Amino acid sequence: MKAQAHFDTLPRRNRRLILRDEAIARRSGKWKAWETVTFPRGSVSTHGWSAEFTTAHRNGVFSVLDRTLPDGTRHLGITALSGVRPTWTEMQRIKDELAGPDATAVEVYPPQAEIIDAADMYHLWVLPAPLPFSLYPRTKHD
């Protein structure tokens, strides 16, 4: 986590100001526009699934690593510099802004043996097709 390591080396006053600005932006909902950065496959990490990320988005509040799996599913790994978990509303907004308001995304709670918890990162899986169920009844034409 190079960004976190860099943050930790800043003077204490600077860190407090950055975290204050993040808190204000989160409370007000006034995020900066997303900036997208692309990088060569494998440049984020040399091993595991994290090596598959080729895109990142950031907006002054959140950073999102973005990869697309062979089946078309998008994996969004979401962090805030403060380490504070995004709320449901923030996750919905991130999904809407990066994948579109009509996209369906899920948050997965895996089997215990598959848990990786090395960072304060939260994951959305944007599906290539709608779920076979919904909170609302569906007709044959939906």
Coordinates of N, CA and C in Angstrom, one line a residue:
M1 N 0.8 -1.2 0.0 CA 0.0 0.0 0.0 C 0.9 1.2 0.0
K2 N 1.4 1.6 -1.1 CA 2.3 2.7 -1.2 C 1.7 4.0 -0.8
A3 N 0.4 4.2 -1.2 CA -0.3 5.5 -0.9 C -0.4 5.6 0.6
Q4 N -0.7 4.6 1.3 CA -0.8 4.6 2.8 C 0.5 4.9 3.4
A5 N 1.6 4.2 2.9 CA 2.9 4.4 3.4 C 3.3 5.9 3.2
H6 N 3.0 6.5 2.1 CA 3.3 7.9 1.8 C 2.6 8.8 2.8
F7 N 1.3 8.5 3.0 CA 0.4 9.3 3.9 C 1.0 9.3 5.3
D8 N 1.5 8.1 5.7 CA 2.0 8.0 7.1 C 3.3 8.8 7.3
T9 N 4.0 9.1 6.2 CA 5.3 9.9 6.4 C 5.0 11.4 6.4
L10 N 3.8 11.8 6.1 CA 3.5 13.3 6.1 C 3.5 13.8 7.5
P11 N 3.8 15.1 7.7 CA 3.7 15.7 9.0 C 2.3 15.5 9.6
R12 N 2.2 15.3 10.9 CA 1.0 15.1 11.6 C -0.1 16.1 11.2
R13 N 0.3 17.4 11.1 CA -0.7 18.4 10.8 C -1.3 18.2 9.4
N14 N -0.4 17.9 8.5 CA -0.9 17.6 7.1 C -1.9 16.4 7.1
R15 N -1.5 15.4 7.8 CA -2.4 14.2 7.8 C -3.8 14.6 8.4
R16 N -3.8 15.4 9.5 CA -5.0 15.8 10.1 C -5.9 16.6 9.1
L17 N -5.2 17.5 8.4 CA -5.9 18.4 7.4 C -6.5 17.5 6.3
I18 N -5.8 16.5 5.8 CA -6.3 15.7 4.7 C -7.5 14.9 5.2
L19 N -7.4 14.3 6.4 CA -8.5 13.5 7.0 C -9.7 14.4 7.3
R20 N -9.5 15.6 7.7 CA -10.6 16.6 7.9 C -11.3 16.9 6.6
D21 N -10.5 17.1 5.5 CA -11.1 17.4 4.2 C -11.9 16.2 3.7
E22 N -11.4 15.0 4.0 CA -12.1 13.8 3.6 C -13.4 13.7 4.3
A23 N -13.4 13.9 5.6 CA -14.6 13.9 6.4 C -15.7 14.9 6.0
I24 N -15.2 16.1 5.7 CA -16.1 17.2 5.2 C -16.7 16.7 3.9
A25 N -15.9 16.2 2.9 CA -16.4 15.8 1.6 C -17.4 14.7 1.8
R26 N -17.2 13.7 2.7 CA -18.1 12.6 2.9 C -19.4 13.1 3.5
R27 N -19.3 14.0 4.5 CA -20.6 14.5 5.1 C -21.4 15.3 4.1
S28 N -20.8 16.1 3.3 CA -21.5 17.0 2.4 C -21.9 16.2 1.1
G29 N -21.2 15.1 0.7 CA -21.5 14.5 -0.5 C -20.8 15.2 -1.7
K30 N -20.0 16.2 -1.4 CA -19.3 16.9 -2.5 C -18.0 16.4 -2.8
W31 N -17.9 15.3 -3.6 CA -16.7 14.7 -4.0 C -16.2 15.4 -5.2
K32 N -14.8 15.3 -5.4 CA -14.2 15.8 -6.6 C -14.6 14.9 -7.7
A33 N -14.4 15.3 -9.0 CA -14.6 14.4 -10.1 C -13.6 13.3 -10.1
W34 N -14.0 12.1 -10.6 CA -13.2 10.9 -10.6 C -12.0 11.2 -11.6
E35 N -10.8 10.9 -11.2 CA -9.7 10.9 -12.1 C -9.3 9.4 -12.3
T36 N -9.1 9.0 -13.5 CA -8.8 7.6 -13.9 C -7.3 7.5 -14.3
V37 N -6.7 6.5 -13.7 CA -5.3 6.2 -14.0 C -5.2 4.8 -14.6
T38 N -4.5 4.6 -15.7 CA -4.3 3.2 -16.2 C -2.8 2.9 -16.0
F39 N -2.5 1.6 -15.9 CA -1.2 1.1 -15.7 C -1.1 -0.3 -16.3
P40 N 0.2 -0.7 -16.7 CA 0.3 -2.0 -17.3 C -0.1 -3.1 -16.4
R41 N -0.6 -4.2 -17.0 CA -1.0 -5.4 -16.2 C 0.2 -5.9 -15.4
G42 N 0.0 -6.1 -14.1 CA 1.0 -6.7 -13.3 C 1.9 -5.6 -12.6
S43 N 1.6 -4.3 -12.8 CA 2.5 -3.3 -12.2 C 2.0 -3.0 -10.8
V44 N 0.8 -3.3 -10.4 CA 0.4 -3.1 -9.0 C 1.0 -4.0 -8.1
S45 N 1.1 -5.3 -8.5 CA 1.7 -6.3 -7.6 C 2.3 -7.4 -8.5
T46 N 3.2 -8.1 -8.0 CA 3.8 -9.2 -8.9 C 3.2 -10.5 -8.6
H47 N 2.1 -10.6 -7.8 CA 1.6 -11.9 -7.5 C 0.1 -11.8 -7.2
G48 N -0.7 -12.9 -7.4 CA -2.1 -13.0 -7.0 C -3.0 -12.1 -7.8
W49 N -4.3 -12.1 -7.4 CA -5.3 -11.4 -8.1 C -5.1 -9.9 -8.2
S50 N -4.3 -9.3 -7.3 CA -4.1 -7.9 -7.3 C -3.2 -7.5 -8.5
A51 N -2.5 -8.4 -9.1 CA -1.7 -8.1 -10.3 C -2.6 -7.9 -11.5
E52 N -3.8 -8.2 -11.4 CA -4.7 -8.1 -12.6 C -5.3 -6.7 -12.7
F53 N -5.2 -5.8 -11.7 CA -5.7 -4.5 -11.8 C -4.9 -3.6 -12.8
T54 N -5.6 -3.0 -13.7 CA -5.0 -2.1 -14.7 C -5.5 -0.7 -14.7
T55 N -6.5 -0.5 -13.8 CA -7.1 0.8 -13.8 C -7.4 1.2 -12.3
A56 N -7.2 2.5 -12.0 CA -7.6 3.0 -10.7 C -8.4 4.3 -10.9
H57 N -9.3 4.6 -10.0 CA -10.0 5.8 -10.0 C -9.8 6.5 -8.6
R58 N -9.8 7.8 -8.6 CA -9.7 8.5 -7.3 C -10.4 9.8 -7.4
N59 N -10.9 10.3 -6.3 CA -11.7 11.5 -6.3 C -11.5 12.4 -5.1
G60 N -10.4 12.2 -4.4 CA -10.2 13.0 -3.2 C -10.8 12.4 -1.9
V61 N -11.7 11.5 -2.1 CA -12.3 10.8 -0.9 C -12.0 9.3 -1.0
F62 N -12.3 8.7 -2.2 CA -12.1 7.3 -2.3 C -11.1 7.0 -3.4
S63 N -10.4 5.8 -3.3 CA -9.6 5.3 -4.4 C -10.2 3.9 -4.7
V64 N -10.3 3.6 -6.0 CA -10.9 2.4 -6.4 C -10.0 1.7 -7.4
L65 N -9.6 0.5 -7.1 CA -8.9 -0.4 -8.0 C -9.9 -1.1 -8.9
D66 N -9.7 -1.2 -10.2 CA -10.7 -1.7 -11.1 C -10.1 -2.8 -12.0
R67 N -10.7 -4.0 -12.0 CA -10.3 -5.0 -12.9 C -11.5 -5.7 -13.5
T68 N -11.4 -6.2 -14.7 CA -12.5 -6.9 -15.4 C -12.0 -8.4 -15.5
L69 N -12.9 -9.3 -15.1 CA -12.6 -10.7 -15.2 C -13.0 -11.2 -16.5
P70 N -12.5 -12.4 -16.9 CA -12.8 -12.9 -18.3 C -14.3 -13.0 -18.6
D71 N -15.2 -13.3 -17.6 CA -16.6 -13.4 -17.8 C -17.3 -12.0 -17.9
G72 N -16.6 -10.9 -17.8 CA -17.2 -9.6 -17.9 C -17.5 -9.0 -16.5
T73 N -17.3 -9.7 -15.4 CA -17.6 -9.2 -14.1 C -16.5 -8.2 -13.8
R74 N -16.8 -7.0 -13.2 CA -15.9 -6.0 -12.8 C -15.7 -6.1 -11.3
H75 N -14.5 -6.1 -10.8 CA -14.1 -6.1 -9.4 C -13.6 -4.7 -9.1
L76 N -14.3 -4.1 -8.2 CA -13.9 -2.8 -7.7 C -13.5 -2.9 -6.2
G77 N -12.2 -2.6 -6.0 CA -11.6 -2.6 -4.6 C -11.6 -1.2 -4.1
I78 N -12.3 -0.9 -3.1 CA -12.6 0.5 -2.7 C -11.9 0.8 -1.3
T79 N -11.2 1.9 -1.3 CA -10.6 2.4 0.0 C -10.8 3.9 0.2
A80 N -10.7 4.3 1.4 CA -10.6 5.7 1.8 C -9.3 5.9 2.6
L81 N -8.7 7.0 2.4 CA -7.4 7.2 3.0 C -7.6 7.1 4.6
S82 N -8.7 7.5 5.1 CA -8.9 7.4 6.5 C -9.1 6.0 7.0
G83 N -9.4 5.0 6.1 CA -9.6 3.7 6.5 C -11.1 3.4 6.9
V84 N -11.9 4.5 6.9 CA -13.3 4.4 7.4 C -14.1 3.7 6.3
R85 N -14.8 2.7 6.6 CA -15.6 1.9 5.7 C -16.7 2.8 5.0
P86 N -16.8 2.7 3.7 CA -17.8 3.4 3.0 C -19.2 3.0 3.4
T87 N -20.1 3.9 3.5 CA -21.5 3.6 3.8 C -22.2 2.9 2.7
W88 N -23.4 2.4 2.9 CA -24.1 1.8 1.8 C -24.4 2.8 0.7
T89 N -24.8 4.0 1.1 CA -25.0 5.1 0.1 C -23.8 5.5 -0.7
E90 N -22.6 5.5 0.0 CA -21.4 5.8 -0.7 C -21.0 4.7 -1.7
M91 N -21.2 3.4 -1.3 CA -20.9 2.3 -2.2 C -21.9 2.3 -3.4
Q92 N -23.2 2.6 -3.2 CA -24.1 2.7 -4.3 C -23.7 3.9 -5.2
R93 N -23.3 5.0 -4.7 CA -22.9 6.1 -5.5 C -21.6 5.8 -6.3
I94 N -20.6 5.1 -5.7 CA -19.4 4.7 -6.4 C -19.8 3.7 -7.6
K95 N -20.7 2.8 -7.3 CA -21.1 1.9 -8.3 C -21.8 2.6 -9.5
D96 N -22.7 3.5 -9.1 CA -23.4 4.3 -10.1 C -22.5 5.1 -11.0
E97 N -21.5 5.8 -10.3 CA -20.6 6.7 -11.1 C -19.6 6.0 -11.9
L98 N -19.1 4.8 -11.4 CA -18.1 4.1 -12.2 C -18.6 3.0 -13.1
A99 N -19.7 2.4 -12.8 CA -20.2 1.3 -13.6 C -21.6 1.6 -14.2
G100 N -22.2 2.7 -13.7 CA -23.5 3.1 -14.3 C -24.7 2.8 -13.4
P101 N -25.7 3.6 -13.4 CA -26.9 3.4 -12.5 C -27.7 2.2 -12.8
D102 N -27.6 1.6 -14.0 CA -28.4 0.4 -14.3 C -27.6 -0.9 -14.0
A103 N -26.3 -0.8 -13.6 CA -25.5 -1.9 -13.3 C -26.0 -2.5 -12.0
T104 N -25.8 -3.9 -11.9 CA -26.1 -4.6 -10.6 C -24.7 -5.0 -10.0
A105 N -24.5 -4.7 -8.7 CA -23.3 -5.0 -8.1 C -23.6 -5.7 -6.7
V106 N -22.7 -6.6 -6.3 CA -22.9 -7.3 -5.0 C -21.6 -7.1 -4.2
E107 N -21.8 -7.2 -2.9 CA -20.7 -7.3 -2.0 C -20.7 -8.8 -1.4
V108 N -19.6 -9.5 -1.5 CA -19.6 -10.9 -1.1 C -18.9 -11.1 0.2
Y109 N -19.5 -12.0 1.0 CA -18.9 -12.5 2.2 C -18.5 -13.9 2.0
P110 N -17.2 -14.1 1.8 CA -16.7 -15.4 1.3 C -16.6 -16.5 2.5
P111 N -16.4 -17.7 2.1 CA -16.1 -18.7 3.1 C -14.8 -18.3 3.9
Q112 N -14.8 -18.6 5.1 CA -13.7 -18.2 6.0 C -12.3 -18.5 5.4
A113 N -12.1 -19.6 4.7 CA -10.8 -20.0 4.2 C -10.4 -19.0 3.0
E114 N -11.3 -18.3 2.5 CA -11.0 -17.4 1.3 C -10.9 -15.9 1.7
I115 N -10.9 -15.6 3.0 CA -10.9 -14.2 3.5 C -9.4 -13.7 3.4
I116 N -9.3 -12.5 2.8 CA -8.0 -11.8 2.7 C -8.3 -10.5 3.3
D117 N -7.7 -10.1 4.4 CA -8.0 -8.9 5.1 C -6.7 -8.1 5.4
A118 N -5.9 -7.9 4.4 CA -4.6 -7.2 4.6 C -4.7 -5.7 4.5
A119 N -5.9 -5.2 4.1 CA -6.0 -3.7 3.9 C -7.5 -3.4 4.2
D120 N -7.7 -2.1 4.5 CA -9.1 -1.6 4.7 C -9.7 -1.4 3.3
M121 N -9.9 -2.5 2.6 CA -10.5 -2.4 1.2 C -11.8 -3.1 1.2
Y122 N -12.7 -2.5 0.5 CA -14.1 -3.1 0.4 C -14.3 -3.4 -1.0
H123 N -15.1 -4.5 -1.3 CA -15.1 -5.0 -2.7 C -16.6 -5.0 -3.2
L124 N -16.7 -4.5 -4.4 CA -18.0 -4.6 -5.2 C -17.7 -5.4 -6.4
W125 N -18.6 -6.3 -6.7 CA -18.5 -7.1 -7.9 C -19.7 -6.7 -8.8
V126 N -19.3 -6.0 -9.9 CA -20.3 -5.5 -10.9 C -20.6 -6.6 -11.9
L127 N -21.8 -7.1 -11.9 CA -22.2 -8.3 -12.7 C -22.5 -8.0 -14.1
P128 N -22.2 -8.9 -15.0 CA -22.4 -8.6 -16.5 C -23.9 -8.8 -16.8
A129 N -24.7 -9.3 -15.9 CA -26.2 -9.5 -16.1 C -26.9 -9.3 -14.8
P130 N -28.2 -9.0 -14.8 CA -28.9 -8.8 -13.6 C -29.0 -10.1 -12.8
L131 N -29.2 -10.0 -11.5 CA -29.4 -11.2 -10.6 C -30.7 -11.9 -11.0
P132 N -30.8 -13.2 -10.8 CA -32.1 -13.9 -11.1 C -33.2 -13.6 -10.1
F133 N -33.0 -12.7 -9.2 CA -34.0 -12.3 -8.2 C -33.9 -10.8 -7.9
S134 N -34.9 -10.2 -7.3 CA -34.9 -8.8 -7.1 C -35.8 -8.5 -5.8
L135 N -35.7 -7.3 -5.3 CA -36.6 -6.9 -4.3 C -38.0 -6.7 -4.8
Y136 N -38.1 -6.5 -6.1 CA -39.4 -6.2 -6.8 C -39.8 -7.4 -7.6
P137 N -41.1 -7.7 -7.8 CA -41.5 -8.8 -8.6 C -41.2 -8.4 -10.1
R138 N -40.8 -9.4 -10.8 CA -40.5 -9.3 -12.2 C -41.5 -10.0 -13.1
T139 N -41.7 -9.4 -14.2 CA -42.6 -10.1 -15.2 C -41.8 -10.8 -16.2
K140 N -42.4 -11.6 -17.0 CA -41.7 -12.4 -18.0 C -40.9 -11.5 -19.0
H141 N -41.3 -10.2 -19.2 CA -40.7 -9.3 -20.1 C -39.5 -8.5 -19.5
D142 N -39.3 -8.7 -18.2 CA -38.2 -7.9 -17.6 C -36.8 -8.5 -17.9

